[in-house]
Amino acid sequence: MKKEKNHSVSRRDFVGTTAKALAGFMIVPRYVLGGKSQSGSLYTPPSDIINLGLIGGGKQGKILSSYFLKTEQIRFVALSEVYQAKAALTLEKIKSEYAKNPKYGTYAEIPVYNDFRELLARKDVDAVVIATPDHWHAAMAVRAAEAGKDIYCEKPLALTVKEGRAMVNAARKYDRVFQTGSMQRSWPEFRQAAELIRNGYIGDIKSIKVNVGPPPKAYDLPAEPIPEGLDWAKWLGPNEPVAFNAELAPPISKDVYPNWRNYKEFGGGMVTDWGAHMFDIVQWALGMDHSGPVEVIAPDGKDHAFLTYRYASGITMTHEKWDWNNAIHFHGSKGDLKVQREKLETTPASLKDKGIGENEKHVYKSEDHYKDFLSAMRLRSRPICDVEIGHRTASVCNIGNIAYQLNRRLEWNPVTEQFKNDPEANALLGRKMVNEWAIKL
C-alpha cells in the first residue's frame, strides 16, 4: 500500500509538473523552437544562430547590419569602430531593429572595440563583417582568417592585386568561408543577363562597354581639425600618415558615403567602387571568375579612345561613358544586352524574359547575398561570390587603374598575376604597409 501510495503521489506530481511545463512551453514564441512557420519558411532555433562581429560601423556597416538582421539567423555580439560617434549611431540602429522586430530576438548590449584585434580574440564570434575603407580590407581579412573567423568583406575586395591574393591564400590556408559583398550576383536581372550571354542568346560577344566613372587621384585635401572621438591613427592603419579631412570621414550629421574612395591611397576611384559591381558581372557572364583579361590599354586619343581590356578570346571591353550610368552594354553578333540595377533591355526584346531551359547553362543561383553566406558557413561550402571571385574582379579594376597611371599598354598574365616584361607596372601590384599592420604579400 505504501508503495502504491507513493506511486500515486509521484504520478500526480508528474502530471501537475507536466501541465505546468506545457503551460510555460506554450507561451514561448514559435520561432524559438525551430521548425517551419505557417508560410513554410524555416525558423532558426537559438542553437543555430550565428554570432557576428561587425568591423566598421560607418554608413555601409550600418546598412549591412540591417541586411544581416533581416535574415533572422544572426546576432551581433561585437563591434569595432574607431569613430565613437559612428559606433554609437550604428548601435542605436541595431537596437532599433530589435525593438521593431521581436522575431530577431532580444537585444543585448554590444561592446565596442577601438582595435579590431580585440574583437577577433573573442571565442564567441563565428564570423566577421568587414565594412571599412578599402585600404584596411586585406590587413583585417587575413587576420580574421588566422583567428578562425569566416568573413564577409565589402567590395572592392582589395586595394591592390597582391593584397587580394593574400586574402585568397589566407582563406584557403585556414579553410574559411569568405563572401565578397558583390551582392548584384544575388539579383535576378544580373543572373538573367549572365545566363543569356553564357547560352549564346545574343551570339558571340564582340564588345562590351562599362560605364562606372573615373579612376582615383592622389590625396590632395587640406588639413582640418581631427574631430573628438576619432582615432585618426587607427583610421589610417596600414597607410602612411596624411592630414585629416572630413571628406574621408564625414561627421554623423552628413548621411553620405565618404569620399576616401576617390583617392588612390584609400580606394580606386569609381573604377573600383562601381567597377567592382559592373566589371564583376562581365567576368561572371564571360565565365572568367578564375581568370581575367590578357591586356589593358590606356586611352591614347587615337586607336583607343577609352581604357580597353582584351580577353584571350578576342573580346574587348571598354571603360566608356554611354547612355546608362553604372551599367553594362554587351554587343553580340545576334543582338545586344544592356543591364543596370533593376533594369534589363535586350535586342531582340523577347530575350529579356526568356526562360533558360533545364538543360542549358546556369549560374549559381542566390536570391539573398547574406543568407547565401550564412548557408555556406553551415555547409562549409563556397558562396556565390567566393574570395577568389572577388579578388579576380578587383584585379580587373586594379590593373585598369595601373594602366591609367602609367598611361600605356600593358600585357597581363592572369595565371601568374604579373605584367609581362614590365617591372614598373609590376611594382604597382602591391604597396608598402605600416609595419604593425603589414601582411605577407
Coordinates of C-alpha atoms in Angstrom, one line a residue:
M1 CA 0.0 0.0 0.0
K2 CA 2.7 2.3 0.9
K3 CA 4.5 1.7 -2.3
E4 CA 1.2 2.3 -4.3
K5 CA 0.5 5.5 -2.4
N6 CA 3.9 6.8 -3.2
H7 CA 3.4 5.8 -6.8
S8 CA 0.1 7.7 -6.9
V9 CA 1.6 10.8 -5.4
S10 CA 4.5 10.6 -7.8
R11 CA 2.2 10.2 -10.8
R12 CA 0.0 13.1 -9.6
D13 CA 3.1 15.3 -9.1
F14 CA 4.3 14.3 -12.5
V15 CA 1.0 15.2 -14.2
G16 CA 0.9 18.6 -12.4
T17 CA 4.5 19.3 -13.2
T18 CA 4.0 18.4 -16.8
A19 CA 0.9 20.6 -17.1
K20 CA 2.9 23.5 -15.7
A21 CA 5.7 22.8 -18.1
L22 CA 3.3 22.6 -21.0
A23 CA 1.6 25.9 -20.0
G24 CA 5.0 27.5 -19.9
F25 CA 6.0 25.9 -23.1
M26 CA 3.0 27.3 -25.0
I27 CA 3.9 30.9 -24.3
V28 CA 7.4 30.6 -25.8
P29 CA 7.4 32.2 -29.3
R30 CA 7.3 29.6 -32.0
Y31 CA 10.5 30.8 -33.7
V32 CA 12.5 29.9 -30.6
L33 CA 11.7 26.2 -31.1
G34 CA 12.9 25.9 -34.7
G35 CA 10.8 24.2 -37.4
K36 CA 8.6 25.8 -40.0
S37 CA 6.3 28.8 -39.9
Q38 CA 2.8 28.7 -41.5
S39 CA 4.3 30.1 -44.7
G40 CA 6.7 27.2 -44.9
S41 CA 9.8 29.2 -44.1
L42 CA 12.2 27.8 -41.5
Y43 CA 12.6 29.3 -38.1
T44 CA 16.1 29.4 -36.7
P45 CA 16.4 27.9 -33.2
P46 CA 18.9 29.6 -30.8
S47 CA 21.4 26.8 -31.2
D48 CA 21.7 27.7 -34.9
I49 CA 22.1 31.5 -34.5
I50 CA 25.4 32.7 -35.9
N51 CA 27.3 35.3 -33.9
L52 CA 28.7 38.1 -36.0
G53 CA 31.3 40.8 -35.3
L54 CA 31.0 44.0 -37.3
I55 CA 34.2 45.7 -38.2
G56 CA 33.4 49.2 -39.4
G57 CA 30.4 51.0 -38.1
G58 CA 30.1 53.8 -40.6
K59 CA 27.4 54.2 -43.2
Q60 CA 28.0 50.9 -45.0
G61 CA 28.4 49.0 -41.8
K62 CA 25.1 50.3 -40.5
I63 CA 23.4 49.3 -43.8
L64 CA 24.9 45.8 -43.6
S65 CA 23.8 45.3 -40.0
S66 CA 20.2 45.7 -41.1
Y67 CA 20.5 43.3 -44.0
F68 CA 22.0 40.6 -41.8
L69 CA 19.4 41.1 -39.1
K70 CA 16.7 40.6 -41.7
T71 CA 17.9 37.1 -42.3
E72 CA 16.7 36.2 -38.7
Q73 CA 19.7 33.9 -38.5
I74 CA 22.3 36.1 -36.7
R75 CA 23.0 38.2 -33.7
F76 CA 25.7 40.9 -33.4
V77 CA 27.9 40.3 -30.4
A78 CA 30.7 42.8 -31.0
L79 CA 31.5 46.0 -33.0
S80 CA 34.9 47.5 -33.9
E81 CA 34.9 51.2 -34.9
V82 CA 37.5 53.9 -34.5
Y83 CA 35.0 56.8 -34.6
Q84 CA 32.9 56.8 -31.4
A85 CA 30.0 58.9 -32.8
K86 CA 29.6 56.4 -35.7
A87 CA 29.8 53.4 -33.4
A88 CA 27.0 54.9 -31.2
L89 CA 24.8 55.6 -34.3
T90 CA 25.2 52.0 -35.6
L91 CA 24.5 50.6 -32.1
E92 CA 21.4 52.7 -32.0
K93 CA 20.3 51.5 -35.4
I94 CA 20.8 47.8 -34.4
K95 CA 18.9 48.3 -31.2
S96 CA 16.0 49.9 -33.0
E97 CA 15.9 47.0 -35.4
Y98 CA 15.5 44.6 -32.5
A99 CA 12.8 46.8 -31.0
K100 CA 10.8 46.9 -34.2
N101 CA 11.2 43.2 -35.0
P102 CA 10.8 40.9 -32.0
K103 CA 11.4 38.0 -34.3
Y104 CA 15.1 39.0 -34.3
G105 CA 15.4 38.1 -30.7
T106 CA 16.2 40.2 -27.6
Y107 CA 18.8 43.0 -27.9
A108 CA 21.8 42.5 -25.7
E109 CA 24.5 45.2 -25.2
I110 CA 27.2 45.1 -27.8
P111 CA 30.7 46.0 -26.8
V112 CA 32.7 48.4 -29.0
Y113 CA 36.4 47.9 -29.6
N114 CA 38.8 50.5 -30.9
D115 CA 41.2 47.8 -32.1
F116 CA 39.6 45.1 -34.2
R117 CA 42.1 42.5 -33.0
E118 CA 40.2 42.5 -29.7
L119 CA 37.1 41.6 -31.5
L120 CA 38.9 38.8 -33.3
A121 CA 40.1 37.4 -30.0
R122 CA 36.6 36.7 -28.8
K123 CA 35.8 33.0 -29.0
D124 CA 32.0 33.6 -29.4
V125 CA 32.5 35.4 -32.8
D126 CA 31.7 33.0 -35.6
A127 CA 32.3 35.4 -38.5
V128 CA 33.1 39.0 -39.2
V129 CA 31.6 41.6 -41.5
I130 CA 34.2 43.9 -42.8
A131 CA 32.8 47.3 -43.8
T132 CA 35.8 49.6 -43.6
P133 CA 37.6 51.7 -46.3
D134 CA 39.4 49.6 -48.9
H135 CA 42.9 50.3 -47.5
W136 CA 42.0 48.2 -44.4
H137 CA 40.4 45.1 -46.1
A138 CA 43.4 42.9 -46.5
A139 CA 45.0 43.6 -43.2
M140 CA 41.7 42.8 -41.4
A141 CA 40.6 39.8 -43.5
V142 CA 44.0 38.0 -43.3
R143 CA 44.0 38.4 -39.5
A144 CA 40.3 37.3 -39.3
A145 CA 41.1 34.1 -41.2
E146 CA 44.1 33.4 -39.0
A147 CA 41.8 33.8 -36.0
G148 CA 39.4 31.2 -37.4
K149 CA 36.6 33.5 -38.4
D150 CA 34.5 33.2 -41.5
I151 CA 34.4 36.5 -43.4
Y152 CA 32.0 38.8 -45.3
C153 CA 34.1 41.6 -46.8
E154 CA 32.8 44.6 -48.7
K155 CA 33.7 45.2 -52.3
P156 CA 36.1 46.1 -53.9
L157 CA 37.9 43.2 -52.2
A158 CA 41.4 44.7 -52.1
L159 CA 43.3 47.9 -52.8
T160 CA 46.0 46.0 -54.7
V161 CA 46.3 42.8 -56.6
K162 CA 48.8 41.3 -54.2
E163 CA 46.6 42.1 -51.2
G164 CA 43.7 40.3 -52.9
R165 CA 45.8 37.2 -53.5
A166 CA 46.9 37.3 -49.8
M167 CA 43.3 37.3 -48.8
V168 CA 42.6 34.3 -51.0
N169 CA 45.7 32.5 -49.7
A170 CA 44.6 33.1 -46.0
A171 CA 41.0 32.0 -46.6
R172 CA 42.3 28.7 -48.2
K173 CA 45.0 28.1 -45.6
Y174 CA 42.6 28.4 -42.7
D175 CA 39.6 26.8 -44.5
R176 CA 37.4 29.9 -44.1
V177 CA 34.1 30.7 -45.8
F178 CA 34.6 34.1 -47.5
Q179 CA 31.8 36.1 -49.2
T180 CA 32.6 39.2 -51.2
G181 CA 29.9 41.9 -50.9
S182 CA 29.2 41.9 -54.7
M183 CA 25.5 41.5 -54.0
Q184 CA 24.4 42.1 -57.6
R185 CA 25.2 38.4 -58.2
S186 CA 22.2 37.7 -56.0
W187 CA 19.8 39.9 -58.0
P188 CA 17.7 38.5 -60.8
E189 CA 18.4 41.0 -63.6
F190 CA 22.1 40.2 -63.4
R191 CA 21.6 36.5 -63.2
Q192 CA 19.4 36.6 -66.3
A193 CA 22.0 38.7 -68.1
A194 CA 24.7 36.2 -67.3
E195 CA 22.7 33.2 -68.4
L196 CA 21.5 34.8 -71.6
I197 CA 25.1 35.6 -72.6
R198 CA 26.5 32.2 -71.5
N199 CA 23.9 30.4 -73.6
G200 CA 24.7 32.5 -76.7
Y201 CA 21.3 34.3 -77.0
I202 CA 23.0 37.4 -78.4
G203 CA 25.5 35.4 -80.3
D204 CA 29.3 35.7 -80.0
I205 CA 30.2 38.7 -77.8
K206 CA 32.1 41.3 -79.9
S207 CA 32.5 44.2 -77.5
I208 CA 31.4 45.4 -74.0
K209 CA 31.0 48.9 -72.7
V210 CA 31.1 49.5 -68.9
N211 CA 30.2 52.9 -67.6
V212 CA 31.3 53.4 -64.0
G213 CA 33.1 56.7 -63.5
P214 CA 36.7 57.9 -63.2
P215 CA 39.9 56.5 -61.7
P216 CA 41.3 57.8 -58.4
K217 CA 43.7 60.7 -57.9
A218 CA 46.4 61.3 -55.3
Y219 CA 45.2 62.6 -51.9
D220 CA 45.4 66.4 -52.0
L221 CA 42.8 67.7 -49.4
P222 CA 43.8 70.4 -46.9
A223 CA 44.2 69.6 -43.2
E224 CA 41.2 70.0 -40.9
P225 CA 41.0 69.5 -37.1
I226 CA 40.5 65.9 -36.2
P227 CA 37.1 65.5 -34.5
E228 CA 36.8 64.4 -31.0
G229 CA 36.2 60.7 -30.7
L230 CA 38.0 59.7 -33.9
D231 CA 41.3 57.7 -33.6
W232 CA 42.9 59.1 -36.8
A233 CA 46.0 56.8 -36.5
K234 CA 43.8 53.7 -36.3
W235 CA 41.6 55.0 -39.2
L236 CA 44.8 55.3 -41.3
G237 CA 46.0 51.9 -40.1
P238 CA 48.3 50.4 -42.8
N239 CA 48.8 53.8 -44.5
E240 CA 51.4 56.4 -44.0
P241 CA 50.2 59.4 -42.1
V242 CA 48.2 62.1 -44.0
A243 CA 46.3 65.1 -42.8
F244 CA 42.7 64.6 -41.7
N245 CA 39.9 66.0 -43.9
A246 CA 36.2 65.4 -43.3
E247 CA 35.7 64.2 -46.9
L248 CA 37.4 61.0 -45.7
A249 CA 35.3 60.5 -42.6
P250 CA 32.3 62.8 -42.6
P251 CA 30.5 63.7 -39.3
I252 CA 27.3 61.8 -38.5
S253 CA 25.3 65.0 -39.4
K254 CA 26.1 64.2 -43.0
D255 CA 24.5 60.9 -44.0
V256 CA 26.7 60.4 -47.1
Y257 CA 29.1 57.9 -48.5
P258 CA 32.6 59.3 -47.7
N259 CA 34.9 60.3 -50.4
W260 CA 38.0 58.4 -49.4
R261 CA 37.2 56.1 -52.3
N262 CA 38.3 58.9 -54.7
Y263 CA 41.9 58.9 -53.5
K264 CA 44.3 56.1 -54.5
E265 CA 45.8 55.9 -51.0
F266 CA 42.5 54.6 -49.8
G267 CA 40.4 53.4 -52.8
G268 CA 40.4 53.1 -56.5
G269 CA 38.1 55.8 -57.6
M270 CA 34.9 54.8 -59.3
V271 CA 36.9 52.3 -61.4
T272 CA 36.9 50.1 -58.3
D273 CA 33.9 51.4 -56.3
W274 CA 31.3 50.9 -59.1
G275 CA 33.6 48.8 -61.3
A276 CA 33.7 46.1 -58.6
H277 CA 30.0 45.7 -59.3
M278 CA 29.9 46.1 -63.1
F279 CA 33.2 44.5 -64.1
D280 CA 32.1 41.7 -61.8
I281 CA 29.0 41.0 -63.9
V282 CA 31.1 41.0 -67.1
Q283 CA 33.5 38.4 -65.5
W284 CA 30.6 36.3 -64.5
A285 CA 28.8 36.4 -67.8
L286 CA 32.0 35.5 -69.7
G287 CA 32.8 32.6 -67.4
M288 CA 36.0 34.3 -66.3
D289 CA 35.6 34.1 -62.5
H290 CA 39.0 32.4 -62.1
S291 CA 40.9 34.4 -64.7
G292 CA 40.7 37.8 -66.4
P293 CA 41.8 39.8 -69.4
V294 CA 45.2 39.4 -71.0
E295 CA 45.8 43.1 -72.0
V296 CA 44.8 46.5 -70.8
I297 CA 45.4 49.6 -72.9
A298 CA 45.3 53.2 -71.7
P299 CA 43.4 55.7 -73.8
D300 CA 45.7 57.3 -76.4
G301 CA 43.3 59.6 -78.2
K302 CA 43.9 57.6 -81.4
D303 CA 43.3 53.9 -81.8
H304 CA 41.9 53.6 -78.3
A305 CA 39.7 56.4 -77.2
F306 CA 38.9 54.7 -73.9
L307 CA 40.6 52.3 -71.5
T308 CA 40.4 49.0 -73.2
Y309 CA 40.7 45.4 -71.9
R310 CA 41.2 42.5 -74.2
Y311 CA 40.4 38.8 -73.3
A312 CA 42.2 35.9 -74.8
S313 CA 39.0 35.1 -76.8
G314 CA 39.4 38.4 -78.6
I315 CA 36.5 40.1 -76.7
T316 CA 37.2 43.7 -75.9
M317 CA 35.8 45.7 -73.0
T318 CA 36.0 49.5 -72.7
H319 CA 35.7 51.7 -69.7
E320 CA 33.4 54.1 -71.5
K321 CA 30.6 56.5 -70.8
W322 CA 27.4 55.7 -72.5
D323 CA 23.7 56.4 -72.0
W324 CA 23.2 54.5 -68.8
N325 CA 25.1 55.3 -65.6
N326 CA 26.8 52.4 -63.7
A327 CA 25.7 49.9 -66.3
I328 CA 27.0 47.4 -68.9
H329 CA 26.3 47.2 -72.7
F330 CA 27.1 43.8 -74.3
H331 CA 27.2 43.8 -78.1
G332 CA 26.9 40.4 -79.8
S333 CA 26.7 39.0 -83.3
K334 CA 23.0 38.4 -82.9
G335 CA 21.9 41.2 -80.6
D336 CA 22.6 43.5 -77.6
L337 CA 22.0 43.4 -73.9
K338 CA 22.0 46.3 -71.5
V339 CA 21.9 45.9 -67.8
Q340 CA 21.7 48.2 -64.8
R341 CA 20.3 47.8 -61.3
E342 CA 16.6 46.9 -61.7
K343 CA 16.8 47.3 -65.5
L344 CA 17.4 44.9 -68.3
E345 CA 16.9 45.6 -72.0
T346 CA 17.7 43.2 -74.9
T347 CA 17.7 43.2 -78.6
P348 CA 15.6 41.3 -79.7
A349 CA 13.3 42.5 -76.8
S350 CA 11.8 39.0 -76.3
L351 CA 15.1 37.8 -74.8
K352 CA 14.6 39.9 -71.6
D353 CA 12.1 37.4 -70.1
K354 CA 13.5 34.3 -71.9
G355 CA 13.2 31.2 -69.7
I356 CA 16.5 29.4 -69.5
G357 CA 15.9 25.7 -70.1
E358 CA 16.7 23.0 -67.6
N359 CA 19.5 21.5 -69.8
E360 CA 21.0 24.9 -70.6
K361 CA 23.9 26.6 -68.8
H362 CA 23.0 28.0 -65.4
V363 CA 25.0 30.1 -63.0
Y364 CA 25.0 29.7 -59.2
K365 CA 21.5 30.9 -58.0
S366 CA 21.3 33.1 -54.9
E367 CA 18.4 35.3 -54.1
D368 CA 19.8 36.7 -50.9
H369 CA 23.5 37.5 -50.6
Y370 CA 23.5 37.5 -46.8
K371 CA 21.6 34.2 -46.4
D372 CA 23.8 32.7 -49.0
F373 CA 26.9 33.5 -46.9
L374 CA 25.3 32.1 -43.8
S375 CA 24.2 28.9 -45.6
A376 CA 27.7 28.4 -46.9
M377 CA 29.0 28.8 -43.3
R378 CA 26.7 26.0 -42.2
L379 CA 27.5 23.8 -45.2
R380 CA 31.2 24.7 -45.2
S381 CA 30.9 25.4 -48.9
R382 CA 31.9 28.3 -51.2
P383 CA 29.3 31.1 -51.5
I384 CA 28.2 32.8 -54.7
C385 CA 31.0 35.4 -54.6
D386 CA 33.8 33.5 -53.0
V387 CA 37.1 35.3 -52.2
E388 CA 38.8 34.1 -55.4
I389 CA 36.0 35.6 -57.5
G390 CA 36.1 38.9 -55.6
H391 CA 39.8 39.0 -56.0
R392 CA 39.7 38.4 -59.7
T393 CA 37.1 41.2 -60.2
A394 CA 39.1 43.6 -58.0
S395 CA 42.2 42.7 -60.1
V396 CA 40.4 43.8 -63.3
C397 CA 39.8 47.2 -61.6
N398 CA 43.3 47.4 -60.2
I399 CA 45.1 46.7 -63.4
G400 CA 42.9 49.2 -65.2
N401 CA 44.0 51.9 -62.7
I402 CA 47.6 50.9 -63.2
A403 CA 47.2 51.4 -67.0
Y404 CA 45.7 54.8 -66.3
Q405 CA 48.5 55.8 -64.0
L406 CA 51.3 54.7 -66.4
N407 CA 49.3 55.8 -69.5
R408 CA 50.3 52.9 -71.7
R409 CA 49.5 49.4 -73.0
L410 CA 50.1 46.5 -70.6
E411 CA 50.2 42.8 -71.1
W412 CA 48.7 40.9 -68.2
N413 CA 49.1 37.2 -67.3
P414 CA 46.1 36.1 -65.3
V415 CA 47.8 32.9 -64.3
T416 CA 50.9 34.4 -62.8
E417 CA 49.2 37.7 -61.9
Q418 CA 52.1 39.6 -63.3
F419 CA 52.5 42.1 -66.2
K420 CA 54.8 40.8 -68.9
N421 CA 58.2 42.4 -69.1
D422 CA 57.2 45.5 -67.2
P423 CA 58.9 45.9 -63.8
E424 CA 57.5 49.4 -63.3
A425 CA 53.9 48.1 -63.7
N426 CA 54.6 45.1 -61.5
A427 CA 55.9 47.3 -58.7
L428 CA 52.3 48.8 -58.5
L429 CA 50.7 45.4 -57.9
G430 CA 51.4 45.9 -54.1
R431 CA 52.1 48.7 -51.8
K432 CA 54.1 49.4 -48.6
M433 CA 52.2 48.9 -45.4
V434 CA 53.0 50.3 -42.0
N435 CA 54.8 47.5 -40.1
E436 CA 52.2 47.0 -37.3
W437 CA 49.6 46.2 -39.9
A438 CA 51.7 44.6 -42.7
I439 CA 50.8 41.2 -44.1
K440 CA 52.8 38.8 -46.3
L441 CA 52.2 39.7 -49.9

